[in-house]
Amino acid sequence: MTAVLPRTIRAVDTDQLLLLEEEAARLGFGQRLPADWLREHAQAAVHYLFPGMEHWLSHRPEVSPQWRCELLLTVRTGEEVLSLLDVWPASFEELAETLDTTAKAEIAARMRRAPSLREWAERGR
């Protein structure tokens, strides 16, 4: 696969996010959340993915590259937290482009301010 890493943000609902997380688990990607954890903690909301880097596994060329995405996840408390999710490029490209430039800039700013999932969990939420 030679797809170019896109510099865009895509919105996904919780069901789409679960499918991406399950695909990441099935393919053995390193950055993902357990689907059971996500079902328990994610709010039925819109979440956001931003591909930050291409990730290659020389020992697993059949699943390379992966796009390591920043994930702005809305949890059940209504807070947004930042996590990572490795996504198959074809799966990312299938996601609809629904956000305009202004919305993407606002979401990118929220990503920069959001606590990491680890920080959120350590606060005991």
mmCIF file of N, CA and C in Angstrom:
data_model
loop_
_atom_site.group_PDB
_atom_site.id
_atom_site.type_symbol
_atom_site.label_atom_id
_atom_site.label_comp_id
_atom_site.label_asym_id
_atom_site.label_seq_id
_atom_site.Cartn_x
_atom_site.Cartn_y
_atom_site.Cartn_z
ATOM 1 N N MET A 1 0.853 -1.169 0.000
ATOM 2 C CA MET A 1 0.000 0.000 0.000
ATOM 3 C C MET A 1 0.895 1.227 0.000
ATOM 4 N N THR A 2 0.564 2.182 -0.860
ATOM 5 C CA THR A 2 1.382 3.376 -0.975
ATOM 6 C C THR A 2 0.576 4.646 -0.747
ATOM 7 N N ALA A 3 -0.529 4.545 -0.064
ATOM 8 C CA ALA A 3 -1.358 5.716 0.198
ATOM 9 C C ALA A 3 -0.569 6.746 1.003
ATOM 10 N N VAL A 4 -0.782 8.010 0.680
ATOM 11 C CA VAL A 4 -0.108 9.105 1.366
ATOM 12 C C VAL A 4 -0.861 9.417 2.659
ATOM 13 N N LEU A 5 -0.099 9.640 3.719
ATOM 14 C CA LEU A 5 -0.702 9.976 5.012
ATOM 15 C C LEU A 5 -1.496 11.279 4.869
ATOM 16 N N PRO A 6 -2.804 11.220 5.095
ATOM 17 C CA PRO A 6 -3.610 12.436 4.936
ATOM 18 C C PRO A 6 -3.455 13.361 6.136
ATOM 19 N N ARG A 7 -3.535 14.641 5.886
ATOM 20 C CA ARG A 7 -3.465 15.632 6.959
ATOM 21 C C ARG A 7 -4.874 16.162 7.167
ATOM 22 N N THR A 8 -5.725 15.317 7.707
ATOM 23 C CA THR A 8 -7.117 15.658 7.905
ATOM 24 C C THR A 8 -7.628 15.001 9.169
ATOM 25 N N ILE A 9 -8.763 15.431 9.620
ATOM 26 C CA ILE A 9 -9.430 14.836 10.777
ATOM 27 C C ILE A 9 -10.734 14.243 10.294
ATOM 28 N N ARG A 10 -11.034 13.042 10.743
ATOM 29 C CA ARG A 10 -12.294 12.393 10.389
ATOM 30 C C ARG A 10 -13.105 12.148 11.656
ATOM 31 N N ALA A 11 -14.397 12.375 11.534
ATOM 32 C CA ALA A 11 -15.333 12.129 12.627
ATOM 33 C C ALA A 11 -15.876 10.722 12.508
ATOM 34 N N VAL A 12 -15.982 10.027 13.646
ATOM 35 C CA VAL A 12 -16.566 8.682 13.668
ATOM 36 C C VAL A 12 -17.510 8.589 14.848
ATOM 37 N N ASP A 13 -18.589 7.838 14.658
ATOM 38 C CA ASP A 13 -19.466 7.608 15.802
ATOM 39 C C ASP A 13 -18.920 6.428 16.602
ATOM 40 N N THR A 14 -19.534 6.140 17.713
ATOM 41 C CA THR A 14 -19.017 5.098 18.605
ATOM 42 C C THR A 14 -19.032 3.731 17.933
ATOM 43 N N ASP A 15 -20.066 3.432 17.154
ATOM 44 C CA ASP A 15 -20.111 2.138 16.462
ATOM 45 C C ASP A 15 -18.968 2.009 15.454
ATOM 46 N N GLN A 16 -18.684 3.072 14.694
ATOM 47 C CA GLN A 16 -17.573 3.043 13.748
ATOM 48 C C GLN A 16 -16.250 2.883 14.491
ATOM 49 N N LEU A 17 -16.113 3.577 15.610
ATOM 50 C CA LEU A 17 -14.892 3.482 16.395
ATOM 51 C C LEU A 17 -14.682 2.060 16.903
ATOM 52 N N LEU A 18 -15.744 1.436 17.372
ATOM 53 C CA LEU A 18 -15.635 0.046 17.829
ATOM 54 C C LEU A 18 -15.174 -0.871 16.698
ATOM 55 N N LEU A 19 -15.696 -0.676 15.504
ATOM 56 C CA LEU A 19 -15.270 -1.489 14.361
ATOM 57 C C LEU A 19 -13.785 -1.282 14.060
ATOM 58 N N LEU A 20 -13.315 -0.042 14.131
ATOM 59 C CA LEU A 20 -11.896 0.231 13.901
ATOM 60 C C LEU A 20 -11.030 -0.394 14.995
ATOM 61 N N GLU A 21 -11.480 -0.309 16.242
ATOM 62 C CA GLU A 21 -10.736 -0.917 17.352
ATOM 63 C C GLU A 21 -10.686 -2.440 17.199
ATOM 64 N N GLU A 22 -11.811 -3.043 16.810
ATOM 65 C CA GLU A 22 -11.850 -4.491 16.613
ATOM 66 C C GLU A 22 -10.952 -4.909 15.453
ATOM 67 N N GLU A 23 -10.930 -4.114 14.393
ATOM 68 C CA GLU A 23 -10.039 -4.406 13.264
ATOM 69 C C GLU A 23 -8.583 -4.325 13.709
ATOM 70 N N ALA A 24 -8.241 -3.301 14.495
ATOM 71 C CA ALA A 24 -6.873 -3.151 14.996
ATOM 72 C C ALA A 24 -6.471 -4.357 15.844
ATOM 73 N N ALA A 25 -7.389 -4.840 16.663
ATOM 74 C CA ALA A 25 -7.098 -6.022 17.485
ATOM 75 C C ALA A 25 -6.907 -7.257 16.610
ATOM 76 N N ARG A 26 -7.789 -7.427 15.644
ATOM 77 C CA ARG A 26 -7.714 -8.590 14.748
ATOM 78 C C ARG A 26 -6.395 -8.608 13.976
ATOM 79 N N LEU A 27 -5.917 -7.420 13.576
ATOM 80 C CA LEU A 27 -4.675 -7.333 12.806
ATOM 81 C C LEU A 27 -3.432 -7.271 13.691
ATOM 82 N N GLY A 28 -3.638 -7.201 15.007
ATOM 83 C CA GLY A 28 -2.513 -7.183 15.938
ATOM 84 C C GLY A 28 -1.795 -5.854 16.008
ATOM 85 N N PHE A 29 -2.498 -4.749 15.738
ATOM 86 C CA PHE A 29 -1.888 -3.432 15.816
ATOM 87 C C PHE A 29 -1.580 -3.097 17.273
ATOM 88 N N GLY A 30 -0.519 -2.349 17.493
ATOM 89 C CA GLY A 30 -0.069 -2.067 18.850
ATOM 90 C C GLY A 30 -0.869 -1.008 19.585
ATOM 91 N N GLN A 31 -1.301 0.023 18.895
ATOM 92 C CA GLN A 31 -2.011 1.116 19.560
ATOM 93 C C GLN A 31 -3.507 0.957 19.333
ATOM 94 N N ARG A 32 -4.173 0.548 20.393
ATOM 95 C CA ARG A 32 -5.626 0.354 20.337
ATOM 96 C C ARG A 32 -6.137 0.235 21.766
ATOM 97 N N LEU A 33 -7.437 0.408 21.893
ATOM 98 C CA LEU A 33 -8.091 0.198 23.183
ATOM 99 C C LEU A 33 -8.859 -1.112 23.117
ATOM 100 N N PRO A 34 -8.941 -1.845 24.194
ATOM 101 C CA PRO A 34 -9.756 -3.060 24.186
ATOM 102 C C PRO A 34 -11.219 -2.701 23.907
ATOM 103 N N ALA A 35 -11.845 -3.433 23.020
ATOM 104 C CA ALA A 35 -13.236 -3.151 22.642
ATOM 105 C C ALA A 35 -14.157 -3.178 23.861
ATOM 106 N N ASP A 36 -13.934 -4.099 24.789
ATOM 107 C CA ASP A 36 -14.774 -4.158 25.994
ATOM 108 C C ASP A 36 -14.627 -2.896 26.833
ATOM 109 N N TRP A 37 -13.396 -2.394 26.963
ATOM 110 C CA TRP A 37 -13.174 -1.157 27.710
ATOM 111 C C TRP A 37 -13.908 -0.009 27.020
ATOM 112 N N LEU A 38 -13.794 0.034 25.705
ATOM 113 C CA LEU A 38 -14.427 1.104 24.949
ATOM 114 C C LEU A 38 -15.948 1.063 25.087
ATOM 115 N N ARG A 39 -16.526 -0.121 25.025
ATOM 116 C CA ARG A 39 -17.979 -0.252 25.195
ATOM 117 C C ARG A 39 -18.417 0.280 26.568
ATOM 118 N N GLU A 40 -17.598 0.039 27.569
ATOM 119 C CA GLU A 40 -17.933 0.455 28.934
ATOM 120 C C GLU A 40 -17.733 1.948 29.165
ATOM 121 N N HIS A 41 -16.704 2.537 28.557
ATOM 122 C CA HIS A 41 -16.309 3.903 28.894
ATOM 123 C C HIS A 41 -16.629 4.966 27.850
ATOM 124 N N ALA A 42 -16.820 4.584 26.602
ATOM 125 C CA ALA A 42 -17.073 5.596 25.568
ATOM 126 C C ALA A 42 -18.527 6.044 25.607
ATOM 127 N N GLN A 43 -18.713 7.327 25.461
ATOM 128 C CA GLN A 43 -20.060 7.871 25.361
ATOM 129 C C GLN A 43 -20.542 7.684 23.926
ATOM 130 N N ALA A 44 -21.828 7.486 23.754
ATOM 131 C CA ALA A 44 -22.399 7.461 22.403
ATOM 132 C C ALA A 44 -22.291 8.881 21.885
ATOM 133 N N ALA A 45 -21.270 9.135 21.086
ATOM 134 C CA ALA A 45 -20.942 10.494 20.660
ATOM 135 C C ALA A 45 -20.137 10.431 19.372
ATOM 136 N N VAL A 46 -19.700 11.584 18.946
ATOM 137 C CA VAL A 46 -18.776 11.661 17.821
ATOM 138 C C VAL A 46 -17.366 11.754 18.394
ATOM 139 N N HIS A 47 -16.458 10.995 17.808
ATOM 140 C CA HIS A 47 -15.056 10.965 18.192
ATOM 141 C C HIS A 47 -14.258 11.362 16.953
ATOM 142 N N TYR A 48 -12.975 11.669 17.129
ATOM 143 C CA TYR A 48 -12.209 12.213 16.010
ATOM 144 C C TYR A 48 -10.860 11.522 15.874
ATOM 145 N N LEU A 49 -10.469 11.260 14.631
ATOM 146 C CA LEU A 49 -9.193 10.618 14.322
ATOM 147 C C LEU A 49 -8.341 11.545 13.463
ATOM 148 N N PHE A 50 -7.076 11.673 13.844
ATOM 149 C CA PHE A 50 -6.122 12.464 13.076
ATOM 150 C C PHE A 50 -4.865 11.627 12.855
ATOM 151 N N PRO A 51 -4.576 11.231 11.611
ATOM 152 C CA PRO A 51 -3.369 10.443 11.352
ATOM 153 C C PRO A 51 -2.115 11.274 11.610
ATOM 154 N N GLY A 52 -1.298 10.805 12.524
ATOM 155 C CA GLY A 52 -0.102 11.546 12.898
ATOM 156 C C GLY A 52 1.172 11.028 12.270
ATOM 157 N N MET A 53 1.205 9.733 12.006
ATOM 158 C CA MET A 53 2.417 9.152 11.420
ATOM 159 C C MET A 53 2.099 7.807 10.779
ATOM 160 N N GLU A 54 2.963 7.439 9.853
ATOM 161 C CA GLU A 54 2.884 6.117 9.252
ATOM 162 C C GLU A 54 3.732 5.189 10.110
ATOM 163 N N HIS A 55 3.201 4.041 10.440
ATOM 164 C CA HIS A 55 3.900 3.089 11.308
ATOM 165 C C HIS A 55 4.157 1.816 10.509
ATOM 166 N N TRP A 56 5.422 1.438 10.393
ATOM 167 C CA TRP A 56 5.822 0.252 9.625
ATOM 168 C C TRP A 56 6.379 -0.808 10.571
ATOM 169 N N LEU A 57 5.999 -2.039 10.321
ATOM 170 C CA LEU A 57 6.544 -3.176 11.066
ATOM 171 C C LEU A 57 7.334 -4.030 10.083
ATOM 172 N N SER A 58 8.647 -3.951 10.142
ATOM 173 C CA SER A 58 9.474 -4.687 9.178
ATOM 174 C C SER A 58 9.266 -6.194 9.296
ATOM 175 N N HIS A 59 8.950 -6.669 10.490
ATOM 176 C CA HIS A 59 8.726 -8.094 10.701
ATOM 177 C C HIS A 59 7.300 -8.525 10.332
ATOM 178 N N ARG A 60 6.436 -7.549 10.008
ATOM 179 C CA ARG A 60 5.055 -7.861 9.614
ATOM 180 C C ARG A 60 4.646 -6.995 8.417
ATOM 181 N N PRO A 61 5.277 -7.217 7.277
ATOM 182 C CA PRO A 61 4.984 -6.377 6.113
ATOM 183 C C PRO A 61 3.537 -6.502 5.632
ATOM 184 N N GLU A 62 2.872 -7.587 5.966
ATOM 185 C CA GLU A 62 1.484 -7.782 5.523
ATOM 186 C C GLU A 62 0.514 -6.798 6.190
ATOM 187 N N VAL A 63 0.912 -6.180 7.294
ATOM 188 C CA VAL A 63 0.052 -5.199 7.962
ATOM 189 C C VAL A 63 0.725 -3.831 8.031
ATOM 190 N N SER A 64 1.634 -3.587 7.108
ATOM 191 C CA SER A 64 2.336 -2.304 7.069
ATOM 192 C C SER A 64 2.045 -1.608 5.748
ATOM 193 N N PRO A 65 1.877 -0.308 5.758
ATOM 194 C CA PRO A 65 1.915 0.550 6.930
ATOM 195 C C PRO A 65 0.579 0.576 7.655
ATOM 196 N N GLN A 66 0.646 1.099 8.849
ATOM 197 C CA GLN A 66 -0.542 1.453 9.616
ATOM 198 C C GLN A 66 -0.454 2.953 9.813
ATOM 199 N N TRP A 67 -1.588 3.585 9.970
ATOM 200 C CA TRP A 67 -1.566 5.005 10.304
ATOM 201 C C TRP A 67 -1.857 5.134 11.783
ATOM 202 N N ARG A 68 -0.891 5.673 12.507
ATOM 203 C CA ARG A 68 -1.068 5.895 13.938
ATOM 204 C C ARG A 68 -1.814 7.217 14.098
ATOM 205 N N CYS A 69 -3.043 7.097 14.573
ATOM 206 C CA CYS A 69 -3.920 8.262 14.686
ATOM 207 C C CYS A 69 -4.057 8.710 16.126
ATOM 208 N N GLU A 70 -4.117 10.027 16.299
ATOM 209 C CA GLU A 70 -4.559 10.568 17.570
ATOM 210 C C GLU A 70 -6.072 10.414 17.584
ATOM 211 N N LEU A 71 -6.590 9.984 18.700
ATOM 212 C CA LEU A 71 -8.014 9.754 18.866
ATOM 213 C C LEU A 71 -8.537 10.669 19.965
ATOM 214 N N LEU A 72 -9.430 11.570 19.591
ATOM 215 C CA LEU A 72 -10.113 12.393 20.583
ATOM 216 C C LEU A 72 -11.405 11.671 20.917
ATOM 217 N N LEU A 73 -11.420 11.082 22.094
ATOM 218 C CA LEU A 73 -12.482 10.191 22.529
ATOM 219 C C LEU A 73 -13.338 10.875 23.591
ATOM 220 N N THR A 74 -14.649 10.841 23.408
ATOM 221 C CA THR A 74 -15.560 11.352 24.425
ATOM 222 C C THR A 74 -15.959 10.185 25.318
ATOM 223 N N VAL A 75 -15.642 10.313 26.596
ATOM 224 C CA VAL A 75 -15.957 9.251 27.554
ATOM 225 C C VAL A 75 -17.296 9.538 28.225
ATOM 226 N N ARG A 76 -17.797 8.573 28.981
ATOM 227 C CA ARG A 76 -19.146 8.665 29.574
ATOM 228 C C ARG A 76 -19.360 9.871 30.484
ATOM 229 N N THR A 77 -18.287 10.413 31.024
ATOM 230 C CA THR A 77 -18.422 11.600 31.864
ATOM 231 C C THR A 77 -18.648 12.858 31.034
ATOM 232 N N GLY A 78 -18.543 12.729 29.712
ATOM 233 C CA GLY A 78 -18.684 13.876 28.817
ATOM 234 C C GLY A 78 -17.355 14.549 28.513
ATOM 235 N N GLU A 79 -16.296 14.114 29.188
ATOM 236 C CA GLU A 79 -14.973 14.680 28.953
ATOM 237 C C GLU A 79 -14.383 14.111 27.667
ATOM 238 N N GLU A 80 -13.472 14.877 27.084
ATOM 239 C CA GLU A 80 -12.715 14.391 25.936
ATOM 240 C C GLU A 80 -11.312 14.052 26.395
ATOM 241 N N VAL A 81 -10.822 12.889 25.971
ATOM 242 C CA VAL A 81 -9.476 12.446 26.307
ATOM 243 C C VAL A 81 -8.764 12.048 25.025
ATOM 244 N N LEU A 82 -7.457 12.092 25.065
ATOM 245 C CA LEU A 82 -6.652 11.784 23.897
ATOM 246 C C LEU A 82 -6.033 10.405 24.041
ATOM 247 N N SER A 83 -6.200 9.606 23.011
ATOM 248 C CA SER A 83 -5.614 8.278 22.969
ATOM 249 C C SER A 83 -4.994 8.092 21.590
ATOM 250 N N LEU A 84 -4.517 6.892 21.323
ATOM 251 C CA LEU A 84 -3.950 6.555 20.016
ATOM 252 C C LEU A 84 -4.664 5.334 19.470
ATOM 253 N N LEU A 85 -4.747 5.278 18.156
ATOM 254 C CA LEU A 85 -5.336 4.117 17.491
ATOM 255 C C LEU A 85 -4.625 3.908 16.169
ATOM 256 N N ASP A 86 -4.068 2.716 15.971
ATOM 257 C CA ASP A 86 -3.490 2.361 14.683
ATOM 258 C C ASP A 86 -4.626 1.936 13.766
ATOM 259 N N VAL A 87 -4.670 2.533 12.590
ATOM 260 C CA VAL A 87 -5.756 2.297 11.646
ATOM 261 C C VAL A 87 -5.171 1.845 10.310
ATOM 262 N N TRP A 88 -5.803 0.858 9.719
ATOM 263 C CA TRP A 88 -5.457 0.403 8.382
ATOM 264 C C TRP A 88 -5.778 1.561 7.423
ATOM 265 N N PRO A 89 -4.852 1.980 6.560
ATOM 266 C CA PRO A 89 -5.111 3.124 5.683
ATOM 267 C C PRO A 89 -6.405 3.024 4.870
ATOM 268 N N ALA A 90 -6.696 1.865 4.332
ATOM 269 C CA ALA A 90 -7.931 1.719 3.547
ATOM 270 C C ALA A 90 -9.163 1.964 4.408
ATOM 271 N N SER A 91 -9.119 1.565 5.662
ATOM 272 C CA SER A 91 -10.255 1.780 6.566
ATOM 273 C C SER A 91 -10.431 3.261 6.863
ATOM 274 N N PHE A 92 -9.316 3.973 7.043
ATOM 275 C CA PHE A 92 -9.417 5.414 7.284
ATOM 276 C C PHE A 92 -9.990 6.117 6.057
ATOM 277 N N GLU A 93 -9.493 5.741 4.902
ATOM 278 C CA GLU A 93 -9.931 6.401 3.670
ATOM 279 C C GLU A 93 -11.410 6.153 3.380
ATOM 280 N N GLU A 94 -11.970 5.080 3.902
ATOM 281 C CA GLU A 94 -13.397 4.799 3.718
ATOM 282 C C GLU A 94 -14.291 5.692 4.582
ATOM 283 N N LEU A 95 -13.716 6.325 5.607
ATOM 284 C CA LEU A 95 -14.504 7.197 6.477
ATOM 285 C C LEU A 95 -14.885 8.466 5.718
ATOM 286 N N ALA A 96 -16.123 8.870 5.866
ATOM 287 C CA ALA A 96 -16.607 10.054 5.159
ATOM 288 C C ALA A 96 -15.895 11.312 5.637
ATOM 289 N N GLU A 97 -15.620 12.194 4.701
ATOM 290 C CA GLU A 97 -15.048 13.513 5.006
ATOM 291 C C GLU A 97 -16.220 14.448 5.268
ATOM 292 N N THR A 98 -16.497 14.732 6.544
ATOM 293 C CA THR A 98 -17.704 15.489 6.898
ATOM 294 C C THR A 98 -17.415 16.832 7.552
ATOM 295 N N LEU A 99 -16.166 17.115 7.848
ATOM 296 C CA LEU A 99 -15.815 18.318 8.604
ATOM 297 C C LEU A 99 -15.251 19.397 7.690
ATOM 298 N N ASP A 100 -15.643 20.640 7.955
ATOM 299 C CA ASP A 100 -15.063 21.742 7.189
ATOM 300 C C ASP A 100 -13.774 22.201 7.880
ATOM 301 N N THR A 101 -13.068 23.118 7.240
ATOM 302 C CA THR A 101 -11.772 23.584 7.737
ATOM 303 C C THR A 101 -11.875 24.206 9.124
ATOM 304 N N THR A 102 -12.903 24.983 9.362
ATOM 305 C CA THR A 102 -13.087 25.625 10.673
ATOM 306 C C THR A 102 -13.287 24.581 11.762
ATOM 307 N N ALA A 103 -14.120 23.584 11.491
ATOM 308 C CA ALA A 103 -14.355 22.528 12.480
ATOM 309 C C ALA A 103 -13.074 21.754 12.763
ATOM 310 N N LYS A 104 -12.300 21.454 11.729
ATOM 311 C CA LYS A 104 -11.052 20.712 11.919
ATOM 312 C C LYS A 104 -10.071 21.492 12.784
ATOM 313 N N ALA A 105 -9.985 22.796 12.563
ATOM 314 C CA ALA A 105 -9.077 23.624 13.363
ATOM 315 C C ALA A 105 -9.511 23.629 14.832
ATOM 316 N N GLU A 106 -10.810 23.704 15.069
ATOM 317 C CA GLU A 106 -11.332 23.707 16.437
ATOM 318 C C GLU A 106 -11.080 22.356 17.118
ATOM 319 N N ILE A 107 -11.265 21.276 16.385
ATOM 320 C CA ILE A 107 -11.026 19.934 16.942
ATOM 321 C C ILE A 107 -9.540 19.737 17.222
ATOM 322 N N ALA A 108 -8.677 20.207 16.318
ATOM 323 C CA ALA A 108 -7.226 20.095 16.536
ATOM 324 C C ALA A 108 -6.820 20.840 17.808
ATOM 325 N N ALA A 109 -7.417 21.995 18.063
ATOM 326 C CA ALA A 109 -7.126 22.736 19.293
ATOM 327 C C ALA A 109 -7.591 21.954 20.512
ATOM 328 N N ARG A 110 -8.761 21.328 20.425
ATOM 329 C CA ARG A 110 -9.251 20.508 21.550
ATOM 330 C C ARG A 110 -8.333 19.312 21.782
ATOM 331 N N MET A 111 -7.795 18.738 20.716
ATOM 332 C CA MET A 111 -6.858 17.615 20.860
ATOM 333 C C MET A 111 -5.613 18.055 21.629
ATOM 334 N N ARG A 112 -5.131 19.255 21.350
ATOM 335 C CA ARG A 112 -3.930 19.753 22.040
ATOM 336 C C ARG A 112 -4.184 19.988 23.523
ATOM 337 N N ARG A 113 -5.409 20.328 23.886
ATOM 338 C CA ARG A 113 -5.744 20.626 25.297
ATOM 339 C C ARG A 113 -6.211 19.398 26.076
ATOM 340 N N ALA A 114 -6.637 18.359 25.399
ATOM 341 C CA ALA A 114 -7.244 17.204 26.078
ATOM 342 C C ALA A 114 -6.211 16.437 26.902
ATOM 343 N N PRO A 115 -6.617 15.983 28.077
ATOM 344 C CA PRO A 115 -5.715 15.114 28.847
ATOM 345 C C PRO A 115 -5.592 13.764 28.139
ATOM 346 N N SER A 116 -4.477 13.118 28.366
ATOM 347 C CA SER A 116 -4.320 11.777 27.808
ATOM 348 C C SER A 116 -5.269 10.817 28.532
ATOM 349 N N LEU A 117 -5.537 9.728 27.905
ATOM 350 C CA LEU A 117 -6.373 8.698 28.529
ATOM 351 C C LEU A 117 -5.753 8.258 29.853
ATOM 352 N N ARG A 118 -4.449 8.131 29.880
ATOM 353 C CA ARG A 118 -3.753 7.725 31.108
ATOM 354 C C ARG A 118 -3.970 8.757 32.212
ATOM 355 N N GLU A 119 -3.820 10.041 31.889
ATOM 356 C CA GLU A 119 -4.045 11.087 32.895
ATOM 357 C C GLU A 119 -5.481 11.030 33.414
ATOM 358 N N TRP A 120 -6.424 10.868 32.521
ATOM 359 C CA TRP A 120 -7.837 10.779 32.902
ATOM 360 C C TRP A 120 -8.074 9.591 33.832
ATOM 361 N N ALA A 121 -7.504 8.438 33.473
ATOM 362 C CA ALA A 121 -7.682 7.228 34.285
ATOM 363 C C ALA A 121 -7.033 7.375 35.658
ATOM 364 N N GLU A 122 -5.881 8.035 35.698
ATOM 365 C CA GLU A 122 -5.181 8.216 36.984
ATOM 366 C C GLU A 122 -5.946 9.145 37.923
ATOM 367 N N ARG A 123 -6.780 10.011 37.364
ATOM 368 C CA ARG A 123 -7.610 10.875 38.208
ATOM 369 C C ARG A 123 -8.777 10.107 38.802
ATOM 370 N N GLY A 124 -8.925 8.853 38.380
ATOM 371 C CA GLY A 124 -9.939 8.006 38.964
ATOM 372 C C GLY A 124 -11.337 8.184 38.396
ATOM 373 N N ARG A 125 -11.432 8.542 37.159
ATOM 374 C CA ARG A 125 -12.744 8.762 36.535
ATOM 375 C C ARG A 125 -13.439 7.478 36.255
#
